[in-house]
CSV table of C-alpha atoms and ligand atoms in Angstrom, one decimal:
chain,number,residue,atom,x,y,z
M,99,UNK,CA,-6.1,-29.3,11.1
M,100,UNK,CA,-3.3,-29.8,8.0
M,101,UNK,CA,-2.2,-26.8,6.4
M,102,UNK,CA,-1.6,-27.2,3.2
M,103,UNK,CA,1.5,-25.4,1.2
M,104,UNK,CA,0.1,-24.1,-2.0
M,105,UNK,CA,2.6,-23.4,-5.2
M,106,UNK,CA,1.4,-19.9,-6.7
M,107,UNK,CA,0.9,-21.5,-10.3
M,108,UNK,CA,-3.2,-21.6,-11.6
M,109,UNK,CA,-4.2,-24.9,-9.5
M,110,UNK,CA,-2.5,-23.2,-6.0
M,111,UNK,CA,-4.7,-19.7,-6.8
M,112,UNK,CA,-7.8,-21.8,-7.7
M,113,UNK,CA,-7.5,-23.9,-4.5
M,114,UNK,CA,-6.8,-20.6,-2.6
M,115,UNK,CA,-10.1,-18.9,-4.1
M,116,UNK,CA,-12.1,-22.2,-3.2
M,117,UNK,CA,-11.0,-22.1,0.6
M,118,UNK,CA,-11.8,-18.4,1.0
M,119,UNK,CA,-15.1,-19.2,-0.6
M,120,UNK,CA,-15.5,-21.9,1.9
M,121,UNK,CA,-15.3,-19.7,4.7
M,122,UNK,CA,-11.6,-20.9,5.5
M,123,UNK,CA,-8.1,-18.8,6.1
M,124,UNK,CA,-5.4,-18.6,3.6
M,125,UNK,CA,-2.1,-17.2,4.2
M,126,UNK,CA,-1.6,-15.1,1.2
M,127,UNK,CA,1.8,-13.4,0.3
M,128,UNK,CA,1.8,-9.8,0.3
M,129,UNK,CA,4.8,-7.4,-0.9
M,130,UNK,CA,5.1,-6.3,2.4
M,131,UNK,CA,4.3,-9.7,4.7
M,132,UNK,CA,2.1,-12.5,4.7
M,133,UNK,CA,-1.6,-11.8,5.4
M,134,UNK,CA,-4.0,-14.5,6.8
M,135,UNK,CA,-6.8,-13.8,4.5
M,136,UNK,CA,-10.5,-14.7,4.9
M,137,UNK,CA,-13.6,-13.1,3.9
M,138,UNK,CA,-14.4,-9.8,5.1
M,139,UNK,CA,-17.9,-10.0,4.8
M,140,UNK,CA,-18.4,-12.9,7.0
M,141,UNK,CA,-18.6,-13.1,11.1
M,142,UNK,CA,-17.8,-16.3,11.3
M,143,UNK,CA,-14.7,-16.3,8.7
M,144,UNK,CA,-13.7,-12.6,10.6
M,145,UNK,CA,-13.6,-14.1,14.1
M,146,UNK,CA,-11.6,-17.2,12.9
M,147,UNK,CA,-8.9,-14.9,11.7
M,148,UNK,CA,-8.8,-13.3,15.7
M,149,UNK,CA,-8.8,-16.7,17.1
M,150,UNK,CA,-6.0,-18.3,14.7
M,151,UNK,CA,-3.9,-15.2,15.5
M,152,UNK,CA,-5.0,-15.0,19.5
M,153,UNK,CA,-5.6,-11.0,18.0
M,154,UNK,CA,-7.7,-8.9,21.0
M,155,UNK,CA,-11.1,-8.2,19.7
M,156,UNK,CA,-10.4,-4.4,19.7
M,157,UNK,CA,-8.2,-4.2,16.9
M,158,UNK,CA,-9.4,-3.9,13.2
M,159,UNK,CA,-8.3,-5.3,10.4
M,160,UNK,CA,-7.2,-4.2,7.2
M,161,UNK,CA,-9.7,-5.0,4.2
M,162,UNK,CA,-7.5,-5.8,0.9
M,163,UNK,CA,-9.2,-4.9,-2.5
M,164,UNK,CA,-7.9,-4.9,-6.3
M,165,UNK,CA,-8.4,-1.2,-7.3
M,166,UNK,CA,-9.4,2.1,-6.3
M,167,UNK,CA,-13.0,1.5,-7.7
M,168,UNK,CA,-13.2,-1.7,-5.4
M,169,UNK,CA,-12.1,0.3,-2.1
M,170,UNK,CA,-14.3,3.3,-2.9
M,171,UNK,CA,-17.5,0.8,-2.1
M,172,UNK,CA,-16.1,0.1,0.9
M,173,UNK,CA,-14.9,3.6,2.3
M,174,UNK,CA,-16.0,7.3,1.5
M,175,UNK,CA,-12.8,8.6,-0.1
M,176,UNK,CA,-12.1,12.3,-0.7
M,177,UNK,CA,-9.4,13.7,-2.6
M,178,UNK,CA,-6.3,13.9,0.0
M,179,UNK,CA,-7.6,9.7,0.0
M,180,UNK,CA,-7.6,9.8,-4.6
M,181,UNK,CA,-4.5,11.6,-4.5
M,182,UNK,CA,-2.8,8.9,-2.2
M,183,UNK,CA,-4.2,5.9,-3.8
M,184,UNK,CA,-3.5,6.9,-7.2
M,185,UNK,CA,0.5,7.7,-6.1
M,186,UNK,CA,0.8,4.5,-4.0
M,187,UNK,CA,-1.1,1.6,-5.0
M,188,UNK,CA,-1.0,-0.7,-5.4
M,189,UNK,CA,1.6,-1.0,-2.8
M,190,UNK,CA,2.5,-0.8,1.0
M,191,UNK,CA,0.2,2.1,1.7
M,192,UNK,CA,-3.1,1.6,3.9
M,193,UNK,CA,-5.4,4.1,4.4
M,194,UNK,CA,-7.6,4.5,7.2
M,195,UNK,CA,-11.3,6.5,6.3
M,196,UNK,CA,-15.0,6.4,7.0
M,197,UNK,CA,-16.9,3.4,6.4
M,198,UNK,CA,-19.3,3.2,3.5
M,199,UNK,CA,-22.3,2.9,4.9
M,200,UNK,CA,-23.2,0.2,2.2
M,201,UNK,CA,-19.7,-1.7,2.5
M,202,UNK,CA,-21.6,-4.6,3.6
M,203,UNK,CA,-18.6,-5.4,5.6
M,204,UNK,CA,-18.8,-7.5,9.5
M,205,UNK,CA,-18.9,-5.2,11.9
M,206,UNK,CA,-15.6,-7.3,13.1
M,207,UNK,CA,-13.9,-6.0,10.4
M,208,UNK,CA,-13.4,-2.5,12.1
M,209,UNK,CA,-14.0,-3.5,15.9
M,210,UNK,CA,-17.4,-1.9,15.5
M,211,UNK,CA,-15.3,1.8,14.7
M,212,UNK,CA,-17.4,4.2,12.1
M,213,UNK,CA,-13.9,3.9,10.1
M,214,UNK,CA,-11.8,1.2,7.6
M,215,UNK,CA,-8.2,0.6,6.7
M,216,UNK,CA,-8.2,-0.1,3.1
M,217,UNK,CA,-5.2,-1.3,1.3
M,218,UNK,CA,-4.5,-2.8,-2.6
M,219,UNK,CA,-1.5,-4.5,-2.4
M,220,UNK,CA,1.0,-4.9,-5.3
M,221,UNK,CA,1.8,-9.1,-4.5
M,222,UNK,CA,0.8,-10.6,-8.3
M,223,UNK,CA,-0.1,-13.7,-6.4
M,224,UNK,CA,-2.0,-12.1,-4.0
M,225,UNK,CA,-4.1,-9.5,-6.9
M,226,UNK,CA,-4.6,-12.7,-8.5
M,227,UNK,CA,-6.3,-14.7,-5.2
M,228,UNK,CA,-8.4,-11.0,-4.7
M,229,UNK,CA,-9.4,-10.7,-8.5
M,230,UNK,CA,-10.9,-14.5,-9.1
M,231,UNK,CA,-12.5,-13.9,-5.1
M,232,UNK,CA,-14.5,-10.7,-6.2
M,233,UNK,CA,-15.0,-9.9,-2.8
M,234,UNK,CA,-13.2,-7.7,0.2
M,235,UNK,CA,-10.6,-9.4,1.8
M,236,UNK,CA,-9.3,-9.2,5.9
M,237,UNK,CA,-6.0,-9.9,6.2
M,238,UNK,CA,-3.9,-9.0,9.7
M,239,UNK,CA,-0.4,-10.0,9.4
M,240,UNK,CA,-0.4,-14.1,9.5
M,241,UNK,CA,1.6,-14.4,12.8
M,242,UNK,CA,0.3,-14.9,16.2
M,243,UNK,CA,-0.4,-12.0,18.1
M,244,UNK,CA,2.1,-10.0,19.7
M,245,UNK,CA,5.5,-11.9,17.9
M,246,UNK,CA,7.4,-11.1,14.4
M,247,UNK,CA,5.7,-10.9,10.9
M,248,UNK,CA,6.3,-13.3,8.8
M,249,UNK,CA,7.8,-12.4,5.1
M,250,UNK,CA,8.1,-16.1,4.4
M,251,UNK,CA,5.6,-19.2,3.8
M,252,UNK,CA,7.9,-20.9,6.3
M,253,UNK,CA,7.4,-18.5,9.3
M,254,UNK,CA,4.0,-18.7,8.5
M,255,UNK,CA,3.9,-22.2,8.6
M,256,UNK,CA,6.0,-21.8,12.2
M,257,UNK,CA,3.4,-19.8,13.7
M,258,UNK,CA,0.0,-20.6,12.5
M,259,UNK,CA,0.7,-24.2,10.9
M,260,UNK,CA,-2.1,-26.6,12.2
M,261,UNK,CA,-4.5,-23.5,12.6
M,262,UNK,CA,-5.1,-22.5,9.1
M,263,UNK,CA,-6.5,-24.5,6.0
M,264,UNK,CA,-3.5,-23.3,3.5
M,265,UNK,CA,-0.3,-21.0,2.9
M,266,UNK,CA,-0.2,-19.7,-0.6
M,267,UNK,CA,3.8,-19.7,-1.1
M,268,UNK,CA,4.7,-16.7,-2.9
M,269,UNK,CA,8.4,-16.5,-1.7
M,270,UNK,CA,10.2,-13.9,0.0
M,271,UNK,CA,8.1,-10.4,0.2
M,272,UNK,CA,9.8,-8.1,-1.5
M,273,UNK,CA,9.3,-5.3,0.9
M,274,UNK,CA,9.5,-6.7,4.5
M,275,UNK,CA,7.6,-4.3,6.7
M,276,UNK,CA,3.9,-3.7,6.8
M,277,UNK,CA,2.1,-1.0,5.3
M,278,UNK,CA,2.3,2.5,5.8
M,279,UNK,CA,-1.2,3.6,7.4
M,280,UNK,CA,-2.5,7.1,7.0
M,281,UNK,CA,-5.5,8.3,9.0
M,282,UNK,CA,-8.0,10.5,6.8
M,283,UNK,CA,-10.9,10.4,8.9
M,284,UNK,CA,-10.0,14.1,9.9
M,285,UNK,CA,-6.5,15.2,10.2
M,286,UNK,CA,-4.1,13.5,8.2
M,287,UNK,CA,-2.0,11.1,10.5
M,288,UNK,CA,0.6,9.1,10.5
M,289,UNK,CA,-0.9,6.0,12.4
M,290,UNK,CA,2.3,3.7,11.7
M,291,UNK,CA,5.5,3.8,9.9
M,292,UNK,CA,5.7,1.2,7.1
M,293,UNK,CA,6.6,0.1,3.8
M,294,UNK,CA,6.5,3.8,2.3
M,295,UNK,CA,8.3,6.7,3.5
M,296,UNK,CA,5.8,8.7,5.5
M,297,UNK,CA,7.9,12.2,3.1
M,298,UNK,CA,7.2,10.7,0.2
M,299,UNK,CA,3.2,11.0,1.6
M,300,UNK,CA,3.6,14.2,2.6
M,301,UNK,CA,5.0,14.8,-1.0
M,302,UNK,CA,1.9,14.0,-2.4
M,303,UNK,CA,-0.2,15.7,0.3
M,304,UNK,CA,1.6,18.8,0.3
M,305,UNK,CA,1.8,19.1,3.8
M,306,UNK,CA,2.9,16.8,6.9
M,307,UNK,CA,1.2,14.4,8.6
M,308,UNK,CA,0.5,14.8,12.1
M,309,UNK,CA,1.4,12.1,14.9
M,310,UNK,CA,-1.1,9.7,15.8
M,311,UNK,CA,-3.4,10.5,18.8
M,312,UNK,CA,-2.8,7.9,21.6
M,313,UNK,CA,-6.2,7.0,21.6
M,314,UNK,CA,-6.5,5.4,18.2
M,315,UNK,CA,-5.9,1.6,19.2
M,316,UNK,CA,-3.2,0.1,17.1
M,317,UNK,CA,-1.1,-3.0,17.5
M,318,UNK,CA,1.1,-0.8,15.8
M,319,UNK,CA,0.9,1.2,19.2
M,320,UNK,CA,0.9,-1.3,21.3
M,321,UNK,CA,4.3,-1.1,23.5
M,322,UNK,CA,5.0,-5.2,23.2
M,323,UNK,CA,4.9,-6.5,19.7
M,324,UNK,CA,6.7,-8.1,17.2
M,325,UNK,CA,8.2,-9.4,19.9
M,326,UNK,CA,10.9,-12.4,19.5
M,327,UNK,CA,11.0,-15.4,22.1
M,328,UNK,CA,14.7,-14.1,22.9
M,329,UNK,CA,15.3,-10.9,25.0
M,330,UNK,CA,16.1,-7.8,22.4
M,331,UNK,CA,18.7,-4.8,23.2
M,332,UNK,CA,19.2,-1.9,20.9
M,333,UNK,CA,21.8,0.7,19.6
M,334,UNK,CA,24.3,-2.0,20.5
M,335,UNK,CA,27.6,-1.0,19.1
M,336,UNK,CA,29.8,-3.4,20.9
M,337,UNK,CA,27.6,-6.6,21.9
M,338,UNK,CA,28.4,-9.0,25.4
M,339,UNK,CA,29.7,-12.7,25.0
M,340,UNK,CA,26.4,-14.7,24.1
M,341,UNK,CA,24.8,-12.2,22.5
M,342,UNK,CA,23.7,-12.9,18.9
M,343,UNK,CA,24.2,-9.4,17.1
M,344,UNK,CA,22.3,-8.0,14.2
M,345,UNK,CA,24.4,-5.3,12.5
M,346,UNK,CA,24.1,-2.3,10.2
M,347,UNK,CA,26.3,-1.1,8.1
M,348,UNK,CA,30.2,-2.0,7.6
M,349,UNK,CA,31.4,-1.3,11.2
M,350,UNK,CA,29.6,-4.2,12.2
M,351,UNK,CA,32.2,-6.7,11.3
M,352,UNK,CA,31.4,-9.3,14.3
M,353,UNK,CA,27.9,-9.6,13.2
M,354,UNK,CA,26.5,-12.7,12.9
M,355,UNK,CA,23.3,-11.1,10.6
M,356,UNK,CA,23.7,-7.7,9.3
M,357,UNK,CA,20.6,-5.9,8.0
M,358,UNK,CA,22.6,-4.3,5.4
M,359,UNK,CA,26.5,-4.4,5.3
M,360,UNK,CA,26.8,-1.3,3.1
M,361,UNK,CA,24.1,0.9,5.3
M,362,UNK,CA,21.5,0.8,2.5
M,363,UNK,CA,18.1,1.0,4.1
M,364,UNK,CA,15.7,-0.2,1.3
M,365,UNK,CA,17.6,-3.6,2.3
M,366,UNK,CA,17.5,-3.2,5.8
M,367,UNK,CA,14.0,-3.0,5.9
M,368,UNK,CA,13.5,-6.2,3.6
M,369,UNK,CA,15.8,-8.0,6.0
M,370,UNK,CA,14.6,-6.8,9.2
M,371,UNK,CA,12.0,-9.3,10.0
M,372,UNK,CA,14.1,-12.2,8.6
M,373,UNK,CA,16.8,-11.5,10.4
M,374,UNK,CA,14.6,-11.2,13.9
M,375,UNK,CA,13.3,-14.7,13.3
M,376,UNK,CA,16.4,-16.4,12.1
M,377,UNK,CA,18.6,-13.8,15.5
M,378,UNK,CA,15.6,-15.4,17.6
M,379,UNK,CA,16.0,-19.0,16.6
M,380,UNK,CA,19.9,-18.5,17.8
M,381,UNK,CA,19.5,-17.0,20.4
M,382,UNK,CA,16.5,-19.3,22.1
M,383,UNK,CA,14.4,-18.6,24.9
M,384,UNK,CA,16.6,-16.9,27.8
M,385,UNK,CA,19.1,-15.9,25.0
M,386,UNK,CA,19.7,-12.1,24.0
M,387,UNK,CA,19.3,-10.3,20.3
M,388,UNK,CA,21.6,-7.3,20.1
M,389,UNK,CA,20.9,-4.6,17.1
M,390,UNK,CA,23.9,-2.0,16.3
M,391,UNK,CA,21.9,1.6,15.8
M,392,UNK,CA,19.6,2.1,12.8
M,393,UNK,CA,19.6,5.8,11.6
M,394,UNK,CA,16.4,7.2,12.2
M,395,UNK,CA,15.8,8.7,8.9
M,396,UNK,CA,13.4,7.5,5.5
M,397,UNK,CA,12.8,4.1,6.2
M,398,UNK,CA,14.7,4.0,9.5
M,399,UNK,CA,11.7,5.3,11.1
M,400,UNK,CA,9.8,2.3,10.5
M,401,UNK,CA,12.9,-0.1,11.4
M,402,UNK,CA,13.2,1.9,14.5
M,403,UNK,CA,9.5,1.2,15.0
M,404,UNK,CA,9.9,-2.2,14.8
M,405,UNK,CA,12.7,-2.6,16.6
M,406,UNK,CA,11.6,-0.4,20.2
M,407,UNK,CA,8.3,-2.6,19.8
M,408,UNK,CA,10.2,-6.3,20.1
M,409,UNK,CA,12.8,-4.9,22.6
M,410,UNK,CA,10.0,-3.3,24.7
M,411,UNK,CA,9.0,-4.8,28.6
M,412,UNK,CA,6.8,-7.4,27.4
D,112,TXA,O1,1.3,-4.6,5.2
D,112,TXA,C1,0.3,-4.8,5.9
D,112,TXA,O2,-0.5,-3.8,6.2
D,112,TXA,C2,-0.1,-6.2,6.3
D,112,TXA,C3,-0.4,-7.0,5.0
D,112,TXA,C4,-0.9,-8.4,5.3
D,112,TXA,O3,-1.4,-6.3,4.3
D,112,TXA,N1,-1.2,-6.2,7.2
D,112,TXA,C5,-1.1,-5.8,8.5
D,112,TXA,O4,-2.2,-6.0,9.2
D,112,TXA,O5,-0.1,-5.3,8.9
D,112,TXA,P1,-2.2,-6.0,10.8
D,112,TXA,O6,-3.6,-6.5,11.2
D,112,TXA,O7,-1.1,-6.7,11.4
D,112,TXA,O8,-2.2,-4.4,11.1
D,112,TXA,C6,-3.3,-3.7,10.8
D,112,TXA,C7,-3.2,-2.3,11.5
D,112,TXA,C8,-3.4,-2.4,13.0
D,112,TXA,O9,-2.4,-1.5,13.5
D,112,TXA,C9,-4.8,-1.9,13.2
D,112,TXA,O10,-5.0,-1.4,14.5
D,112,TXA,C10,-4.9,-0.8,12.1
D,112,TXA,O11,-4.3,-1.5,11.0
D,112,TXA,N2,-6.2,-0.5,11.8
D,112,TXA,C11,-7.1,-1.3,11.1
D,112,TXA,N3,-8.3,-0.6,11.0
D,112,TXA,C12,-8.2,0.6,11.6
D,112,TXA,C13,-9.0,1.7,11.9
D,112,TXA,N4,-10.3,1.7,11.5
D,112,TXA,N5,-8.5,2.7,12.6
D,112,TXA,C14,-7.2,2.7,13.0
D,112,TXA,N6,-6.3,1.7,12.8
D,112,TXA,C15,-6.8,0.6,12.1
D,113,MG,MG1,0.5,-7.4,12.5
């Protein structure tokens, strides 16, 4: 199969609509990273998306919608879920909740659970691909399984070109790391660290979130992901000979690729997944990616996340 590179001007969106419509997967650009999209709705379409991606069956997919209305025919939202979509979207925020019973969803969706991750990104590419669609949207990150998201047509076209009918190229995302997802089905949790700072949640909800229970099945949770071809060591403030080093902040000056010179970590976090595809291009199979310390704080936490997951026994 050709994949096609799509510009995101009127005849690129239209041609992305007509694919989904089709039954094919487009690679859409999110704010946060690129989503292989395909219709929600549809077995067929939902188990292309696992078998383009080599995803494990038992891991659901988030379902991307324009607006608050749109998600609220898809999941039962109460007003913890209002308050939260109303502060955050569109934007890197998912929310996991029960399933409408009417959602009219495939049961692949959500790997058969009685719940949904809902999400309305904030990509003006991607709202315009969902808005001329009219329908609910799947879209796992558009890498294969298991290795770095990508936050730029090209890495899509790196991982998945030749299994997908199109990338819509949207340019860089402007936030880097996936969404932030918050379980409300019960409890509120914090099932991963992402694009949104899991305070400025509990802001909102006036209380914290809880940690996720281990039993939830995640990729998020899964010990090896995002994992580069190269091996990955971390807090590394003085790397070996060979190693290609990924710094932070300004006491870093040996660093090939620093995630942000000045320690800011709003820029970190837009350059982390970058910087792990371009370290692991250097560094090539057998090679080593070293990262100086991250501070665990804000958006660290998600970083951090990151970061254990590609350096983890794979
Ligand atoms: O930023 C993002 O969220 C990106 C863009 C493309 O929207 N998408 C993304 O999708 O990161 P993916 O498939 O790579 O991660 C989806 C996460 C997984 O950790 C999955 O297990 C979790 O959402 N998830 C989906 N449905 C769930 C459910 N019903 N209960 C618990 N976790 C769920
Ligand atoms: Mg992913």
């Amino acid at each position: 199969m050709q994949t096609d590179l799509l510009t995101p001007d009127a005849s690129g969106i239209d041609r992305a609509v007509a694919i989904l419509r089709q039954g094919g997967l487009v690679a859409i650009p999110t704010e946060t990273v690129y989503g292989l999209a395909g219709d929600a709705r549809s077995d067929a379409v939902v188990a292309a998306i696992y078998a383009a991606k080599g995803r494990p069956g038992f891991n659901p997919l988030i379902v991307h919608l324009p607006d608050l209305a749109a998600a609220e025919r898809i999941a039962r939202f109460d007003d913890r879920a209002r308050a939260l979509a109303q502060a955050f979207w569109p934007g890197p925020l998912t929310l996991v909740l029960p399933l409408h019973p009417g959602a009219g969803l495939s049961a692949l969706v959500t790997a058969g659970l009685s719940t949904v991750a809902v999400r309305v990104p904030a990509h003006p590419d991607t709202r315009a691909v969902i808005a001329a669609f009219a329908g609910p949207i799947a879209a796992p990150s558009a890498n294969p399984s298991g290795r770095i998201s990508p936050t730029t047509a090209a890495h899509v076209l790196a991982g998945l070109g030749g299994q997908i009918d199109a990338v819509l190229d949207g340019g860089a995302c402007s936030v880097g790391i996936e969404s932030t997802i918050v379980g409300l089905n019960g409890d509120a949790r914090l099932l991963r660290p992402g694009g949104i700072d899991a305070e400025a949640i509990e802001r909102v909800l006036g209380h914290e979130l809880l940690a996720a229970e281990s039993r939830i099945t995640a990729p998020g949770q899964m010990a090896s992901h995002y994992a580069p071809r190269a091996a990955v060591r971390l807090n590394v403030e003085r790397p070996l000979p060979g190693d290609v080093w990924i710094g932070f902040g300004a006491d870093c000056a040996g660093a090939v690729l620093n995630l942000s010179p000045t320690g800011n970590l709003d820029e970190a976090t837009l350059h982390l997944f970058q910087m792990l595809h371009q370290a692991d291009a250097m560094a090539g199979q057998g090679g080593t990616i070293a990262v100086a310390p991250v501070p665990d704080k804000g958006l660290g936490q998600a970083i951090n996340d990151r970061l254990r997951r590609a350096a983890a026994p794979r």
